[in-house]
Short mmCIF file of C-alpha atoms in Angstrom, two decimals:
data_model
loop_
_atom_site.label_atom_id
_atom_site.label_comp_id
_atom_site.label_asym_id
_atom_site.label_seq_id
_atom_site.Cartn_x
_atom_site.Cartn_y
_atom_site.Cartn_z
CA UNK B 1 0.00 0.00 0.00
CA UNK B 2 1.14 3.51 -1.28
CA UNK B 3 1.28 5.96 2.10
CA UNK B 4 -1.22 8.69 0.70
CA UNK B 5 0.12 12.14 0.74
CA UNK B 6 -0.25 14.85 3.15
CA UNK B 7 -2.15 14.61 6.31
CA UNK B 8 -2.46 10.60 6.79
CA UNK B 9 -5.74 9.33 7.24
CA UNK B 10 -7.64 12.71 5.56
CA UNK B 11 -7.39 11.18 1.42
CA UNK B 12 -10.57 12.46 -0.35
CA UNK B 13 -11.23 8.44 -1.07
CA UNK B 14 -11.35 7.77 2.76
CA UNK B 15 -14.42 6.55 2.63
CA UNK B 16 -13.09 3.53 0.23
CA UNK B 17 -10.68 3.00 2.82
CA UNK B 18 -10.70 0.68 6.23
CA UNK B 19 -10.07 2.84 9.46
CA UNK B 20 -7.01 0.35 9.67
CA UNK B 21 -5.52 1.47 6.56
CA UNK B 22 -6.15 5.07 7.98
CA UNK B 23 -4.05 4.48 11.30
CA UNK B 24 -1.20 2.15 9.52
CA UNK B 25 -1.42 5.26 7.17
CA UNK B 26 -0.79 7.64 9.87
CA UNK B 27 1.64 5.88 12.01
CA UNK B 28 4.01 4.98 8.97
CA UNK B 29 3.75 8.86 8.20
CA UNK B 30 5.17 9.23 11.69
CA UNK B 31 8.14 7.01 10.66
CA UNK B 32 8.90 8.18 7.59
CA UNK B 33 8.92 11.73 8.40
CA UNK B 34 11.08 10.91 11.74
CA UNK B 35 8.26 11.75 14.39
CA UNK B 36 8.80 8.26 15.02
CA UNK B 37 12.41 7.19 15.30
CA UNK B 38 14.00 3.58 15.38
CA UNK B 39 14.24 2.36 18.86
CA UNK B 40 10.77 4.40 20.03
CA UNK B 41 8.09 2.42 22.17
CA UNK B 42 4.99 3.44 20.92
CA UNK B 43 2.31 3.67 23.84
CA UNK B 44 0.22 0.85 24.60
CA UNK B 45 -2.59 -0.31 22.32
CA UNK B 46 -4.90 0.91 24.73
CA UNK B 47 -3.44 4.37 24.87
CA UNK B 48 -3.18 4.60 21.38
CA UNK B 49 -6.89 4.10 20.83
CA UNK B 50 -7.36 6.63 22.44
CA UNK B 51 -5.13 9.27 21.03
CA UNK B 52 -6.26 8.25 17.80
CA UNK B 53 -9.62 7.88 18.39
CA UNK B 54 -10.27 4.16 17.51
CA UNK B 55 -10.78 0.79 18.84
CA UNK B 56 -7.84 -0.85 20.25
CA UNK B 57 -8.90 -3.89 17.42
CA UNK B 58 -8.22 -1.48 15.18
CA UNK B 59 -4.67 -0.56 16.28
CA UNK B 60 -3.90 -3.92 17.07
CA UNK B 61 -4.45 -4.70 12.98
CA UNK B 62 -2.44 -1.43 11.99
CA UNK B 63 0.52 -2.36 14.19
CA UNK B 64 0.01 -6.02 12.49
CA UNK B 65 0.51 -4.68 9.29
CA UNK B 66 3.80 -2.53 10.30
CA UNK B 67 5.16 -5.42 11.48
CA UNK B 68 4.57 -6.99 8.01
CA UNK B 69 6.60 -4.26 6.81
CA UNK B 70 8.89 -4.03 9.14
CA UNK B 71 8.25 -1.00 10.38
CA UNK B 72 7.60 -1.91 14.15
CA UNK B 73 8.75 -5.16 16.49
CA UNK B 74 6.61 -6.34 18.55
CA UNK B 75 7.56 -8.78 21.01
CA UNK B 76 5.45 -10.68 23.86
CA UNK B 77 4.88 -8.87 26.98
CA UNK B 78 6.75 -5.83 25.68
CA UNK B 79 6.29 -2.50 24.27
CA UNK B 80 5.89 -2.46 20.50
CA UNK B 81 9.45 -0.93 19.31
CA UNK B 82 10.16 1.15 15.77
CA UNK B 83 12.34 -0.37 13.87
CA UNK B 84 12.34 2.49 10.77
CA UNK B 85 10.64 2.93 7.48
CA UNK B 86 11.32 -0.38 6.36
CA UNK B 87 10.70 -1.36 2.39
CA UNK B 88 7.27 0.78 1.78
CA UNK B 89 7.62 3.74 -0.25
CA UNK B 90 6.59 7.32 1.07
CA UNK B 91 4.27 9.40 -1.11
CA UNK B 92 5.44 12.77 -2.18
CA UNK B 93 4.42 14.70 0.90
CA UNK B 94 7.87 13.74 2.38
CA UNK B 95 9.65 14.56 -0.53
CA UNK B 96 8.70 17.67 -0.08
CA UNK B 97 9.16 17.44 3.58
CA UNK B 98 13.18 17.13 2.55
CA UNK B 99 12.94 19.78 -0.03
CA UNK B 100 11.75 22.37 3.23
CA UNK B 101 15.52 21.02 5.21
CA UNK B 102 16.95 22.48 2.56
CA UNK B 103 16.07 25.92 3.97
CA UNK B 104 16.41 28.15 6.81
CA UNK B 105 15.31 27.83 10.06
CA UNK B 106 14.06 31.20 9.78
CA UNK B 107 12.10 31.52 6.40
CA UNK B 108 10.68 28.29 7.69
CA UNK B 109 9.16 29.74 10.81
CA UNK B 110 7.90 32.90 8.37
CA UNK B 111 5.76 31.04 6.40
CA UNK B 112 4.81 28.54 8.61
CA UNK B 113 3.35 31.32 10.17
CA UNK B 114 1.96 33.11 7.45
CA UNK B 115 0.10 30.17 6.66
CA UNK B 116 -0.99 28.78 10.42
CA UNK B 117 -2.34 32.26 11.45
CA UNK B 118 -4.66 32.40 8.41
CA UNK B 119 -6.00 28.76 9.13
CA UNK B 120 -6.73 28.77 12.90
CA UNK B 121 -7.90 32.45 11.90
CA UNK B 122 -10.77 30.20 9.43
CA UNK B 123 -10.84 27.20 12.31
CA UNK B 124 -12.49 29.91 14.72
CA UNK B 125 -15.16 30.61 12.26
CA UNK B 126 -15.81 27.19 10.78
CA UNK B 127 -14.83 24.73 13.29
CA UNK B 128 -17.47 22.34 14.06
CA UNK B 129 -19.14 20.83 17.58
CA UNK B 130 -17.36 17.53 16.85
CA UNK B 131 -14.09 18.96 16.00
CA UNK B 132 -13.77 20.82 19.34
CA UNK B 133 -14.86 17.70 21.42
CA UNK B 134 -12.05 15.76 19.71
CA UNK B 135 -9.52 18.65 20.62
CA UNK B 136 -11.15 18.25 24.57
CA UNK B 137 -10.62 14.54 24.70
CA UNK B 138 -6.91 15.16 23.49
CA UNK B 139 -6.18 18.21 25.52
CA UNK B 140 -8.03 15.49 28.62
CA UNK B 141 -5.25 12.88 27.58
CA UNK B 142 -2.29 15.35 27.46
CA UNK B 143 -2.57 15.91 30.83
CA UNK B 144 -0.98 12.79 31.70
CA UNK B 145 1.56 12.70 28.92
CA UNK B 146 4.12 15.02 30.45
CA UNK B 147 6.85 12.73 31.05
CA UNK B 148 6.07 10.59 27.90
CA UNK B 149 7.37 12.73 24.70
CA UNK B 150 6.73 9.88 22.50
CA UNK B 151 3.16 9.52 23.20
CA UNK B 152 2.47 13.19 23.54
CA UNK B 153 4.89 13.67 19.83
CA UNK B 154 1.39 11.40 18.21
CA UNK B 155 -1.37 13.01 20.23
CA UNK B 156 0.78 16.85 19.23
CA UNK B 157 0.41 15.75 15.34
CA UNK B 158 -3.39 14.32 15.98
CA UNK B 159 -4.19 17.63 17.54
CA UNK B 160 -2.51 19.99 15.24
CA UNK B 161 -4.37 17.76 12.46
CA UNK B 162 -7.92 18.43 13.59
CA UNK B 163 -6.98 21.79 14.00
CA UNK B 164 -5.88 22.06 10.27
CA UNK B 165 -8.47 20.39 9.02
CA UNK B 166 -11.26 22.14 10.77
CA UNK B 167 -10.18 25.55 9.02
CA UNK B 168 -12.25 23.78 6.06
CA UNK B 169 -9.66 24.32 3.45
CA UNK B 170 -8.24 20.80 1.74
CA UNK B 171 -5.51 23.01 0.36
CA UNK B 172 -3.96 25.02 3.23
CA UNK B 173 -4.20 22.27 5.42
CA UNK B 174 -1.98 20.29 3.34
CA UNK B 175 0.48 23.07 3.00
CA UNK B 176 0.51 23.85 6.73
CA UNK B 177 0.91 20.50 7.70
CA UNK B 178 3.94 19.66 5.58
CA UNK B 179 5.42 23.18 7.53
CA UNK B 180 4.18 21.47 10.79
CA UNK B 181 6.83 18.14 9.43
CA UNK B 182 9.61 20.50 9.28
CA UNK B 183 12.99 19.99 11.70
CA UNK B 184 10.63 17.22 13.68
CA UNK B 185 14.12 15.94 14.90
CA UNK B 186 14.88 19.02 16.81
CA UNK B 187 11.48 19.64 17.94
CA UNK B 188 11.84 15.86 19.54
CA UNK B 189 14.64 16.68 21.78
CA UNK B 190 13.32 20.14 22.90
CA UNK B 191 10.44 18.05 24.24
CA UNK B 192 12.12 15.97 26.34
CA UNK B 193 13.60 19.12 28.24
CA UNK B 194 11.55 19.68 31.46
CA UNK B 195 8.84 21.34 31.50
CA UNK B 196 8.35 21.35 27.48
CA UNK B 197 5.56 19.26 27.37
CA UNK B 198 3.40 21.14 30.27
CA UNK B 199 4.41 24.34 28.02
CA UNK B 200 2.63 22.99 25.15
CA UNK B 201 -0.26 21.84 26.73
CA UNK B 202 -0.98 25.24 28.33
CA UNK B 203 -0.72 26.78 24.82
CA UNK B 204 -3.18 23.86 23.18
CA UNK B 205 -5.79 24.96 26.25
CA UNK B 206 -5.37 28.26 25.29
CA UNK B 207 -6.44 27.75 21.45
CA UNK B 208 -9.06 25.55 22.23
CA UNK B 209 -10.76 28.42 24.17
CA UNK B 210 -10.32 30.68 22.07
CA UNK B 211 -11.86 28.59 19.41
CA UNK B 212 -14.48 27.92 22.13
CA UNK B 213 -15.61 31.58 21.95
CA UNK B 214 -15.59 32.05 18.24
CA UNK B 215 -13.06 35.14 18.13
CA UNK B 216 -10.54 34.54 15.31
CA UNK B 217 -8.55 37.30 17.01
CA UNK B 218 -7.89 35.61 19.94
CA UNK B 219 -7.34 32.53 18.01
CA UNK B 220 -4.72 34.06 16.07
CA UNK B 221 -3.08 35.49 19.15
CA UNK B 222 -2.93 32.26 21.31
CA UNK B 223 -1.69 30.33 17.84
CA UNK B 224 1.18 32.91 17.48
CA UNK B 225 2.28 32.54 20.98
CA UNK B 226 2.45 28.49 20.57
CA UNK B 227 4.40 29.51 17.55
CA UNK B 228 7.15 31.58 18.66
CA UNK B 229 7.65 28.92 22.06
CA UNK B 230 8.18 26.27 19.43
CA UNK B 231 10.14 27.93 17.19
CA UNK B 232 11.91 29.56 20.03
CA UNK B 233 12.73 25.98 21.83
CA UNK B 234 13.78 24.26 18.07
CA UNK B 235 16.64 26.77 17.92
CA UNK B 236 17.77 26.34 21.36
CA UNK B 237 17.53 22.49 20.58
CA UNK B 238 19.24 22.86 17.61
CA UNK B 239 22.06 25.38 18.92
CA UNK B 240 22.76 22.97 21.40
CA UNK B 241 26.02 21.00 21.67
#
C-alpha cells in the first residue's frame, strides 16, 4: 500500500478506505517523516486508541501490518518498538518534507506562520461541535503525557491535524501540515527538556478556548504565541552542543 500524501488518514477516497488502513497510514507517516524514530516504544494499544480515536482492534491490525513491513517489532509482553521505514515507499508529501531542510530555520518559521495564522484564523469561524470535542478529549489525555514525549509527539500531530483540518480548506491544510513536518528531529529533543511538554499543553488549552468563543482574534493570538515557544525551543535544541 502507497502511504497517501499529506495529512495521513484525511485522502478524499477515505471513505473507500478501512479505518485500519487510515491508522497504519498515519503511524508509517510518523516514521517516515522521523516523528517516530527507530528504537521508540509506541504507547500501549490501549493508549493509542485513544489518542487516535479508535478501537484498540483497530490498532492492534495497523501495528500487524507494520510489522509486516517491518516497520515496528513487537515482542510478547513488551512495548511495541520502531524499527524504521522499512521497504514501503513514502508518497510525495515527504519529498517535499526534505525539499523544506533544505532551507532556513528562519524563512521556515515565516511562512509557517503566514500560513498557520490564516487557518486557525478560518478554524475559529468554521470549526465544528465535533471537531472541538475531539480537541477536549486530546487536551483530557495530554494531561498525563508530560513525562512521555513519545506519546504526547502522536497526540501533538493528531491535535494539530484536527486543528488544520477544521479551518475547512483541503488546500492550506496540506500546506501547513507539511510546515508542521519541518525539523521534527529538533522539535523531539526540545520536548524531552523539562517542563516542554506542560508548556505545550498550556498553549493547546489556550487555542481551544479561544476557538471555544468564536473570536478569530484571539485565536490568532494564542496560535502565534504556541508559535514563537516552538520555534523559540527548536533553535535552542538545535544550537545545542
Amino acid at each position: 500500500m502507497q502511504i497517501i500524501s499529506r495529512i495521513p488518514g484525511d485522502s478524499p477516497n477515505i471513505t473507500r478506505r478501512t479505518v485500519r488502513d487510515q491508522i497504519s497510514d498515519k503511524l508509517a507517516y510518523m516514521i517516515h517523516s522521523g516523528l517516530l524514530r527507530p528504537g521508540d516504544e509506541l504507547p500501549s494499544e490501549r493508549e493509542l486508541a485513544t489518542t487516535l480515536g479508535v478501537s484498540r482492534e483497530t490498532v492492534r491490525a495497523a501495528i500487524s501490518m507494520l510489522q509486516a513491513w517491518r516497520m515496528l517489532e513487537v515482542s510478547q509482553g513488551a512495548r511495541t518498538r520502531v524499527l524504521g521505514p522499512g521497504s514501503v515507499g513514502v508518497h510525495d508529501s515527504v519529498s517535499i518534507l526534505r525539499d523544506l531542510g533544505e532551507r532556513s530555520v528562519e524563512e521556515v518559521a515565516e511562512a509557517r506562520a503566514a500560513v498557520e495564522l490564516q487557518v486557525i484564523r478560518l478554524a475559529a469561524r468554521r470549526i465544528t461541535p465535533a471537531q472541538l470535542n475531539r480537541l477536549d478529549d486530546l487536551l483530557a489525555d495530554q494531561a498525563a503525557m508530560m513525562d512521555d514525549p513519545v506519546r504526547f509527539q502522536i497526540s501533538d500531530q493528531e491535535f494539530h491535524e484536527v486543528l488544520y483540518r477544521a479551518c475547512g480548506n483541503a488546500l492550506l491544510a496540506d500546506v501547513v501540515f507539511d510546515f508542521y513536518g519541518y525539523a521534527l528531529e529538533h522539535r523531539r529533543n526540545a520536548l524531552r527538556r523539562p517542563g516542554a511538554i506542560s508548556h505545550s499543553v498550556a498553549d493547546h488549552r489556550a487555542i481551544v478556548a479561544a476557538l471555544k468563543s468564536s473570536d478569530p482574534e484571539a485565536a490568532v493570538a494564542a496560535m502565534q504565541q504556541h508559535l514563537e515557544q516552538v520555534h523559540r525551543t527548536t533553535l535552542q535544541e538545535m544550537d545545542a552542543p
